[in-house]
Amino acid sequence: MKLKTKSIAPSILSADFLHLADEIEAIENAKADLIHIDVMDGHFVNNLTFGPFIIEQIKGMTKLPLDVHLMIENPDRWIDTYAKAGADNITIHVEACNHIHRAIQHIKELGKAASVSLNPATHPNVIEYVARDLDMVLVMSVNPGFGGQKYIDNVNEKIKYLDNMRKNKDFNFLIEVDGGVNKDNIHLLSSLGVDVFVAGSAVFKTKDYKKTIEEFRSLM
Ligand code: DX5
Ligand code: ZN
C-alpha cells in the first residue's frame, strides 16, 4: 500500500471495545485515512492488548488500511502472522529487534509497507542505514504502553532531525507521530514535517468523530 502525507490514523486503543465494529464504522464515516492498531505483548511494554485474531476480524469489516504498530519483543518472528491477518503497514520498534534490516526486507517481500518506530529516548540516527528502504518512521511522543498520556515536547527536535535527514539524503519515508497528539499541537507537528497523525483519546473521547477529524484536518 502507498501511505499518504497528511493522514489521520485514529488509534482504536481508546475505542469502546464492547462496540468495536460500531467504532470502526464511525471512524470510517468520519473519513479517517488509516486505522492505527496498537499490539502490546506485556513484555516490550507493560500493557497487553490484542493480536492477529482481532486484526483479522477488523480487516474483514473495513476498507480502511490497517496501520499495525507492534509493541512486542522479537517482532521479526511475527511478521508473517500479522501480514496474513491483514496489516497493510507493519511497524516494528528498533529497540525490540536485533536485525532491523532483515525484518524490513521481510515486510516488503510480503508486499506490505514497512516502518520502524523510535521510543522517546532513542536517537534517530539508528535508522540512517535502513532509511532508504522505509515507508515510514513512527516517532513515539509518549513512552509506549498506554493511551491518554501527555505529549513529550523534546520529541519535536527528533521530528526536525528526521525531516532534515530525509531532505539531505533524498529519503522518501513519511514521518508518523504517536502519543498525546491533539488539536492543540497538530498544527505545530504538521509544520515540523509530520505526515501521519495517530490520535487515540483525542478522537475516541470526543462525541462527534467527524467533527474532530475535520478540525484536525483544518489545522494540518
Ligand atoms: C501508545 C500507543 C498510542 C496510543 C496513543 O503506546 O502507541 O497509539 O494509543 O494514544 P493517545 O492519542 O491517547 O495518546
Ligand atoms: Zn501506536
PDB file of C-alpha atoms and ligand atoms in Angstrom:
ATOM      1  CA  MET A   1       0.000   0.000   0.000  1.00  0.00           C
ATOM      2  CA  LYS A   2       1.061   3.590  -0.548  1.00  0.00           C
ATOM      3  CA  LEU A   3       0.934   5.685   2.600  1.00  0.00           C
ATOM      4  CA  LYS A   4      -0.047   9.301   2.042  1.00  0.00           C
ATOM      5  CA  THR A   5       1.006  12.501   3.691  1.00  0.00           C
ATOM      6  CA  LYS A   6      -1.414  14.480   5.882  1.00  0.00           C
ATOM      7  CA  SER A   7      -3.221  11.375   7.061  1.00  0.00           C
ATOM      8  CA  ILE A   8      -5.160  10.837  10.250  1.00  0.00           C
ATOM      9  CA  ALA A   9      -4.902   7.464  11.940  1.00  0.00           C
ATOM     10  CA  PRO A  10      -7.241   7.047  14.914  1.00  0.00           C
ATOM     11  CA  SER A  11      -5.841   4.522  17.410  1.00  0.00           C
ATOM     12  CA  ILE A  12      -8.508   2.035  18.449  1.00  0.00           C
ATOM     13  CA  LEU A  13      -6.707   1.598  21.773  1.00  0.00           C
ATOM     14  CA  SER A  14      -9.067   4.294  23.064  1.00  0.00           C
ATOM     15  CA  ALA A  15     -12.188   2.895  21.364  1.00  0.00           C
ATOM     16  CA  ASP A  16     -15.070   1.184  23.132  1.00  0.00           C
ATOM     17  CA  PHE A  17     -14.111  -2.479  22.759  1.00  0.00           C
ATOM     18  CA  LEU A  18     -17.563  -3.772  23.533  1.00  0.00           C
ATOM     19  CA  HIS A  19     -18.710  -1.947  20.402  1.00  0.00           C
ATOM     20  CA  LEU A  20     -15.609  -2.154  18.279  1.00  0.00           C
ATOM     21  CA  ALA A  21     -17.419  -2.746  14.991  1.00  0.00           C
ATOM     22  CA  ASP A  22     -19.529   0.410  15.530  1.00  0.00           C
ATOM     23  CA  GLU A  23     -16.460   2.406  16.493  1.00  0.00           C
ATOM     24  CA  ILE A  24     -14.633   1.373  13.325  1.00  0.00           C
ATOM     25  CA  GLU A  25     -17.632   2.151  11.179  1.00  0.00           C
ATOM     26  CA  ALA A  26     -17.850   5.554  12.855  1.00  0.00           C
ATOM     27  CA  ILE A  27     -14.234   6.500  12.125  1.00  0.00           C
ATOM     28  CA  GLU A  28     -14.630   5.254   8.561  1.00  0.00           C
ATOM     29  CA  ASN A  29     -17.675   7.516   8.146  1.00  0.00           C
ATOM     30  CA  ALA A  30     -15.701  10.306   9.768  1.00  0.00           C
ATOM     31  CA  LYS A  31     -13.168   9.971   6.912  1.00  0.00           C
ATOM     32  CA  ALA A  32     -10.172   8.713   8.828  1.00  0.00           C
ATOM     33  CA  ASP A  33      -7.340   7.671   6.490  1.00  0.00           C
ATOM     34  CA  LEU A  34      -5.989   4.667   8.387  1.00  0.00           C
ATOM     35  CA  ILE A  35      -6.825   2.595  11.437  1.00  0.00           C
ATOM     36  CA  HIS A  36      -3.944   2.540  13.910  1.00  0.00           C
ATOM     37  CA  ILE A  37      -3.783  -0.750  15.793  1.00  0.00           C
ATOM     38  CA  ASP A  38      -1.608  -0.983  18.908  1.00  0.00           C
ATOM     39  CA  VAL A  39      -0.410  -4.520  19.549  1.00  0.00           C
ATOM     40  CA  MET A  40       1.163  -4.895  23.009  1.00  0.00           C
ATOM     41  CA  ASP A  41       2.637  -8.066  24.492  1.00  0.00           C
ATOM     42  CA  GLY A  42       3.083  -7.309  28.205  1.00  0.00           C
ATOM     43  CA  HIS A  43       6.888  -7.601  27.741  1.00  0.00           C
ATOM     44  CA  PHE A  44       8.150  -4.861  25.462  1.00  0.00           C
ATOM     45  CA  VAL A  45       5.536  -2.686  27.161  1.00  0.00           C
ATOM     46  CA  ASN A  46       3.693  -3.449  30.391  1.00  0.00           C
ATOM     47  CA  ASN A  47       0.299  -3.407  28.829  1.00  0.00           C
ATOM     48  CA  LEU A  48      -1.376  -6.205  26.898  1.00  0.00           C
ATOM     49  CA  THR A  49      -3.875  -5.612  24.101  1.00  0.00           C
ATOM     50  CA  PHE A  50      -4.787  -7.924  21.234  1.00  0.00           C
ATOM     51  CA  GLY A  51      -3.222  -9.954  18.488  1.00  0.00           C
ATOM     52  CA  PRO A  52      -3.774 -11.259  14.973  1.00  0.00           C
ATOM     53  CA  PHE A  53      -7.257 -12.714  15.524  1.00  0.00           C
ATOM     54  CA  ILE A  54      -8.836  -9.350  16.264  1.00  0.00           C
ATOM     55  CA  ILE A  55      -6.932  -7.778  13.374  1.00  0.00           C
ATOM     56  CA  GLU A  56      -8.245 -10.413  11.005  1.00  0.00           C
ATOM     57  CA  GLN A  57     -11.799  -9.608  12.076  1.00  0.00           C
ATOM     58  CA  ILE A  58     -11.234  -5.869  11.692  1.00  0.00           C
ATOM     59  CA  LYS A  59      -9.805  -6.457   8.225  1.00  0.00           C
ATOM     60  CA  GLY A  60     -12.996  -8.289   7.297  1.00  0.00           C
ATOM     61  CA  MET A  61     -15.222  -5.330   8.090  1.00  0.00           C
ATOM     62  CA  THR A  62     -13.442  -2.194   6.881  1.00  0.00           C
ATOM     63  CA  LYS A  63     -11.912  -0.810   3.729  1.00  0.00           C
ATOM     64  CA  LEU A  64      -9.537   1.434   5.639  1.00  0.00           C
ATOM     65  CA  PRO A  65      -5.888   0.369   5.553  1.00  0.00           C
ATOM     66  CA  LEU A  66      -4.607  -1.129   8.797  1.00  0.00           C
ATOM     67  CA  ASP A  67      -1.586   0.559  10.354  1.00  0.00           C
ATOM     68  CA  VAL A  68      -0.283  -2.096  12.749  1.00  0.00           C
ATOM     69  CA  HIS A  69       2.093  -0.863  15.450  1.00  0.00           C
ATOM     70  CA  LEU A  70       3.846  -3.827  17.053  1.00  0.00           C
ATOM     71  CA  MET A  71       4.930  -3.026  20.609  1.00  0.00           C
ATOM     72  CA  ILE A  72       6.223  -6.554  21.097  1.00  0.00           C
ATOM     73  CA  GLU A  73       9.579  -8.263  21.688  1.00  0.00           C
ATOM     74  CA  ASN A  74      11.154 -10.018  18.704  1.00  0.00           C
ATOM     75  CA  PRO A  75       8.651  -8.601  16.215  1.00  0.00           C
ATOM     76  CA  ASP A  76      10.567 -10.281  13.359  1.00  0.00           C
ATOM     77  CA  ARG A  77       9.087 -13.637  14.438  1.00  0.00           C
ATOM     78  CA  TRP A  78       5.579 -12.298  13.944  1.00  0.00           C
ATOM     79  CA  ILE A  79       5.781 -10.509  10.620  1.00  0.00           C
ATOM     80  CA  ASP A  80       4.215 -13.336   8.583  1.00  0.00           C
ATOM     81  CA  THR A  81       1.360 -13.694  11.057  1.00  0.00           C
ATOM     82  CA  TYR A  82       0.437 -10.008  11.074  1.00  0.00           C
ATOM     83  CA  ALA A  83       0.796  -9.715   7.319  1.00  0.00           C
ATOM     84  CA  LYS A  84      -1.562 -12.646   6.918  1.00  0.00           C
ATOM     85  CA  ALA A  85      -4.012 -11.183   9.436  1.00  0.00           C
ATOM     86  CA  GLY A  86      -4.421  -8.145   7.182  1.00  0.00           C
ATOM     87  CA  ALA A  87      -1.911  -5.481   8.193  1.00  0.00           C
ATOM     88  CA  ASP A  88      -1.242  -3.003   5.359  1.00  0.00           C
ATOM     89  CA  ASN A  89       1.596  -1.280   7.179  1.00  0.00           C
ATOM     90  CA  ILE A  90       3.726  -3.072   9.771  1.00  0.00           C
ATOM     91  CA  THR A  91       5.723  -1.003  12.262  1.00  0.00           C
ATOM     92  CA  ILE A  92       8.383  -2.620  14.429  1.00  0.00           C
ATOM     93  CA  HIS A  93      10.370  -0.988  17.224  1.00  0.00           C
ATOM     94  CA  VAL A  94      14.128  -0.680  16.706  1.00  0.00           C
ATOM     95  CA  GLU A  95      14.517  -1.293  20.465  1.00  0.00           C
ATOM     96  CA  ALA A  96      12.812  -4.688  20.196  1.00  0.00           C
ATOM     97  CA  CYS A  97      14.517  -6.151  17.153  1.00  0.00           C
ATOM     98  CA  ASN A  98      18.196  -7.074  16.668  1.00  0.00           C
ATOM     99  CA  HIS A  99      18.025  -7.430  12.893  1.00  0.00           C
ATOM    100  CA  ILE A 100      16.088  -4.431  11.695  1.00  0.00           C
ATOM    101  CA  HIS A 101      17.463  -4.551   8.147  1.00  0.00           C
ATOM    102  CA  ARG A 102      16.367  -8.128   7.615  1.00  0.00           C
ATOM    103  CA  ALA A 103      12.962  -7.512   9.209  1.00  0.00           C
ATOM    104  CA  ILE A 104      12.289  -4.546   6.913  1.00  0.00           C
ATOM    105  CA  GLN A 105      13.155  -6.608   3.835  1.00  0.00           C
ATOM    106  CA  HIS A 106      10.850  -9.362   5.051  1.00  0.00           C
ATOM    107  CA  ILE A 107       7.903  -6.968   5.474  1.00  0.00           C
ATOM    108  CA  LYS A 108       8.497  -5.562   1.996  1.00  0.00           C
ATOM    109  CA  GLU A 109       8.757  -9.003   0.402  1.00  0.00           C
ATOM    110  CA  LEU A 110       5.279  -9.690   1.736  1.00  0.00           C
ATOM    111  CA  GLY A 111       4.050  -6.624  -0.146  1.00  0.00           C
ATOM    112  CA  LYS A 112       3.362  -4.525   2.953  1.00  0.00           C
ATOM    113  CA  ALA A 113       4.503  -1.034   3.846  1.00  0.00           C
ATOM    114  CA  ALA A 114       7.479  -1.277   6.227  1.00  0.00           C
ATOM    115  CA  SER A 115       8.003   1.127   9.105  1.00  0.00           C
ATOM    116  CA  VAL A 116      10.118   1.397  12.228  1.00  0.00           C
ATOM    117  CA  SER A 117       9.343   3.122  15.489  1.00  0.00           C
ATOM    118  CA  LEU A 118      11.589   5.002  17.902  1.00  0.00           C
ATOM    119  CA  ASN A 119      10.904   5.332  21.612  1.00  0.00           C
ATOM    120  CA  PRO A 120      11.258   8.853  23.053  1.00  0.00           C
ATOM    121  CA  ALA A 121      14.841   8.224  24.255  1.00  0.00           C
ATOM    122  CA  THR A 122      16.107   6.624  21.022  1.00  0.00           C
ATOM    123  CA  HIS A 123      18.298   8.715  18.739  1.00  0.00           C
ATOM    124  CA  PRO A 124      17.003   8.882  15.156  1.00  0.00           C
ATOM    125  CA  ASN A 125      20.437   8.206  13.634  1.00  0.00           C
ATOM    126  CA  VAL A 126      19.896   4.460  14.278  1.00  0.00           C
ATOM    127  CA  ILE A 127      17.696   4.301  11.197  1.00  0.00           C
ATOM    128  CA  GLU A 128      20.033   6.062   8.791  1.00  0.00           C
ATOM    129  CA  TYR A 129      21.390   2.936   7.070  1.00  0.00           C
ATOM    130  CA  VAL A 130      17.945   1.414   6.529  1.00  0.00           C
ATOM    131  CA  ALA A 131      16.078   4.638   5.837  1.00  0.00           C
ATOM    132  CA  ARG A 132      16.120   4.239   2.069  1.00  0.00           C
ATOM    133  CA  ASP A 133      14.001   1.101   2.409  1.00  0.00           C
ATOM    134  CA  LEU A 134      11.480   2.533   4.841  1.00  0.00           C
ATOM    135  CA  ASP A 135       7.971   3.678   4.054  1.00  0.00           C
ATOM    136  CA  MET A 136       7.577   5.454   7.366  1.00  0.00           C
ATOM    137  CA  VAL A 137       9.267   6.295  10.673  1.00  0.00           C
ATOM    138  CA  LEU A 138       6.957   6.313  13.674  1.00  0.00           C
ATOM    139  CA  VAL A 139       8.147   8.761  16.305  1.00  0.00           C
ATOM    140  CA  MET A 140       6.780   7.863  19.734  1.00  0.00           C
ATOM    141  CA  SER A 141       5.877  11.057  21.528  1.00  0.00           C
ATOM    142  CA  VAL A 142       4.950   9.233  24.748  1.00  0.00           C
ATOM    143  CA  ASN A 143       6.500   6.150  26.326  1.00  0.00           C
ATOM    144  CA  PRO A 144       4.562   3.359  24.649  1.00  0.00           C
ATOM    145  CA  GLY A 145       2.052   1.260  26.527  1.00  0.00           C
ATOM    146  CA  PHE A 146      -0.928   3.447  27.275  1.00  0.00           C
ATOM    147  CA  GLY A 147      -3.243   5.938  25.645  1.00  0.00           C
ATOM    148  CA  GLY A 148      -4.088   9.334  27.108  1.00  0.00           C
ATOM    149  CA  GLN A 149      -0.535  10.402  28.052  1.00  0.00           C
ATOM    150  CA  LYS A 150       0.996  13.850  27.653  1.00  0.00           C
ATOM    151  CA  TYR A 151       3.000  14.698  24.526  1.00  0.00           C
ATOM    152  CA  ILE A 152       6.771  14.852  25.268  1.00  0.00           C
ATOM    153  CA  ASP A 153       7.972  18.162  23.824  1.00  0.00           C
ATOM    154  CA  ASN A 154      11.617  17.063  23.351  1.00  0.00           C
ATOM    155  CA  VAL A 155      10.397  14.889  20.526  1.00  0.00           C
ATOM    156  CA  ASN A 156       9.928  17.993  18.343  1.00  0.00           C
ATOM    157  CA  GLU A 157      13.683  18.077  17.879  1.00  0.00           C
ATOM    158  CA  LYS A 158      13.667  14.459  16.700  1.00  0.00           C
ATOM    159  CA  ILE A 159      10.981  15.189  14.123  1.00  0.00           C
ATOM    160  CA  LYS A 160      13.089  18.058  12.778  1.00  0.00           C
ATOM    161  CA  TYR A 161      16.163  15.806  12.690  1.00  0.00           C
ATOM    162  CA  LEU A 162      14.311  13.175  10.665  1.00  0.00           C
ATOM    163  CA  ASP A 163      12.839  15.767   8.331  1.00  0.00           C
ATOM    164  CA  ASN A 164      16.343  17.155   7.683  1.00  0.00           C
ATOM    165  CA  MET A 165      17.759  13.670   7.230  1.00  0.00           C
ATOM    166  CA  ARG A 166      15.234  12.785   4.542  1.00  0.00           C
ATOM    167  CA  LYS A 167      15.701  16.101   2.744  1.00  0.00           C
ATOM    168  CA  ASN A 168      19.522  15.927   2.816  1.00  0.00           C
ATOM    169  CA  LYS A 169      19.770  12.300   1.760  1.00  0.00           C
ATOM    170  CA  ASP A 170      16.782  12.093  -0.546  1.00  0.00           C
ATOM    171  CA  PHE A 171      14.942   9.501   1.525  1.00  0.00           C
ATOM    172  CA  ASN A 172      11.230   9.060   0.923  1.00  0.00           C
ATOM    173  CA  PHE A 173       9.957   7.861   4.291  1.00  0.00           C
ATOM    174  CA  LEU A 174       6.960   9.549   5.866  1.00  0.00           C
ATOM    175  CA  ILE A 175       7.045  10.716   9.475  1.00  0.00           C
ATOM    176  CA  GLU A 176       4.283   9.498  11.782  1.00  0.00           C
ATOM    177  CA  VAL A 177       3.798  10.746  15.319  1.00  0.00           C
ATOM    178  CA  ASP A 178       2.068   8.743  18.053  1.00  0.00           C
ATOM    179  CA  GLY A 179       1.102   9.793  21.574  1.00  0.00           C
ATOM    180  CA  GLY A 180      -0.526  12.878  23.018  1.00  0.00           C
ATOM    181  CA  VAL A 181      -1.500  14.290  19.614  1.00  0.00           C
ATOM    182  CA  ASN A 182      -4.448  16.663  19.828  1.00  0.00           C
ATOM    183  CA  LYS A 183      -5.919  19.816  18.315  1.00  0.00           C
ATOM    184  CA  ASP A 184      -3.525  21.998  20.305  1.00  0.00           C
ATOM    185  CA  ASN A 185      -0.310  20.541  18.865  1.00  0.00           C
ATOM    186  CA  ILE A 186      -1.321  19.190  15.464  1.00  0.00           C
ATOM    187  CA  HIS A 187      -0.587  22.435  13.625  1.00  0.00           C
ATOM    188  CA  LEU A 188       2.928  22.675  15.037  1.00  0.00           C
ATOM    189  CA  LEU A 189       3.604  18.985  14.304  1.00  0.00           C
ATOM    190  CA  SER A 190       2.434  19.418  10.747  1.00  0.00           C
ATOM    191  CA  SER A 191       4.737  22.401  10.279  1.00  0.00           C
ATOM    192  CA  LEU A 192       7.689  20.345  11.610  1.00  0.00           C
ATOM    193  CA  GLY A 193       7.136  17.775   8.866  1.00  0.00           C
ATOM    194  CA  VAL A 194       4.795  15.163  10.330  1.00  0.00           C
ATOM    195  CA  ASP A 195       2.801  13.321   7.655  1.00  0.00           C
ATOM    196  CA  VAL A 196       0.705  10.830   9.604  1.00  0.00           C
ATOM    197  CA  PHE A 197      -1.007  11.737  12.874  1.00  0.00           C
ATOM    198  CA  VAL A 198      -2.033   8.985  15.276  1.00  0.00           C
ATOM    199  CA  ALA A 199      -4.688  10.066  17.751  1.00  0.00           C
ATOM    200  CA  GLY A 200      -6.387   7.816  20.268  1.00  0.00           C
ATOM    201  CA  SER A 201      -8.085   9.682  23.078  1.00  0.00           C
ATOM    202  CA  ALA A 202      -8.260  12.960  21.116  1.00  0.00           C
ATOM    203  CA  VAL A 203     -10.648  11.199  18.705  1.00  0.00           C
ATOM    204  CA  PHE A 204     -12.425   8.480  20.670  1.00  0.00           C
ATOM    205  CA  LYS A 205     -13.033  10.579  23.769  1.00  0.00           C
ATOM    206  CA  THR A 206     -14.984  13.123  21.712  1.00  0.00           C
ATOM    207  CA  LYS A 207     -18.641  12.761  20.789  1.00  0.00           C
ATOM    208  CA  ASP A 208     -18.537  13.630  17.114  1.00  0.00           C
ATOM    209  CA  TYR A 209     -15.591  11.884  15.419  1.00  0.00           C
ATOM    210  CA  LYS A 210     -16.340  13.506  12.081  1.00  0.00           C
ATOM    211  CA  LYS A 211     -16.207  16.993  13.531  1.00  0.00           C
ATOM    212  CA  THR A 212     -12.991  16.155  15.398  1.00  0.00           C
ATOM    213  CA  ILE A 213     -11.272  14.780  12.301  1.00  0.00           C
ATOM    214  CA  GLU A 214     -12.416  17.765  10.211  1.00  0.00           C
ATOM    215  CA  GLU A 215     -10.994  20.086  12.817  1.00  0.00           C
ATOM    216  CA  PHE A 216      -7.673  18.186  12.804  1.00  0.00           C
ATOM    217  CA  ARG A 217      -7.524  18.440   9.024  1.00  0.00           C
ATOM    218  CA  SER A 218      -8.134  22.172   9.086  1.00  0.00           C
ATOM    219  CA  LEU A 219      -5.124  22.537  11.420  1.00  0.00           C
ATOM    220  CA  MET A 220      -2.693  20.344   9.482  1.00  0.00           C
TER     221      MET A 220
HETATM  222  C1  DX5 B   1       0.770   4.156  22.921  1.00  0.00           C
HETATM  223  C2  DX5 B   1       0.124   3.880  21.584  1.00  0.00           C
HETATM  224  C3  DX5 B   1      -0.651   5.003  21.002  1.00  0.00           C
HETATM  225  C4  DX5 B   1      -1.779   5.488  21.801  1.00  0.00           C
HETATM  226  C5  DX5 B   1      -1.974   6.948  21.527  1.00  0.00           C
HETATM  227  O1  DX5 B   1       1.567   3.091  23.271  1.00  0.00           O
HETATM  228  O2  DX5 B   1       1.077   3.502  20.638  1.00  0.00           O
HETATM  229  O3  DX5 B   1      -1.073   4.712  19.684  1.00  0.00           O
HETATM  230  O4  DX5 B   1      -2.946   4.788  21.578  1.00  0.00           O
HETATM  231  O5  DX5 B   1      -2.963   7.377  22.369  1.00  0.00           O
HETATM  232  P1  DX5 B   1      -3.238   8.912  22.667  1.00  0.00           P
HETATM  233  O6  DX5 B   1      -3.536   9.547  21.355  1.00  0.00           O
HETATM  234  O7  DX5 B   1      -4.410   8.855  23.584  1.00  0.00           O
HETATM  235  O8  DX5 B   1      -2.005   9.461  23.302  1.00  0.00           O
HETATM  236 ZN    ZN B   2       0.624   3.305  18.367  1.00  0.00          ZN
END
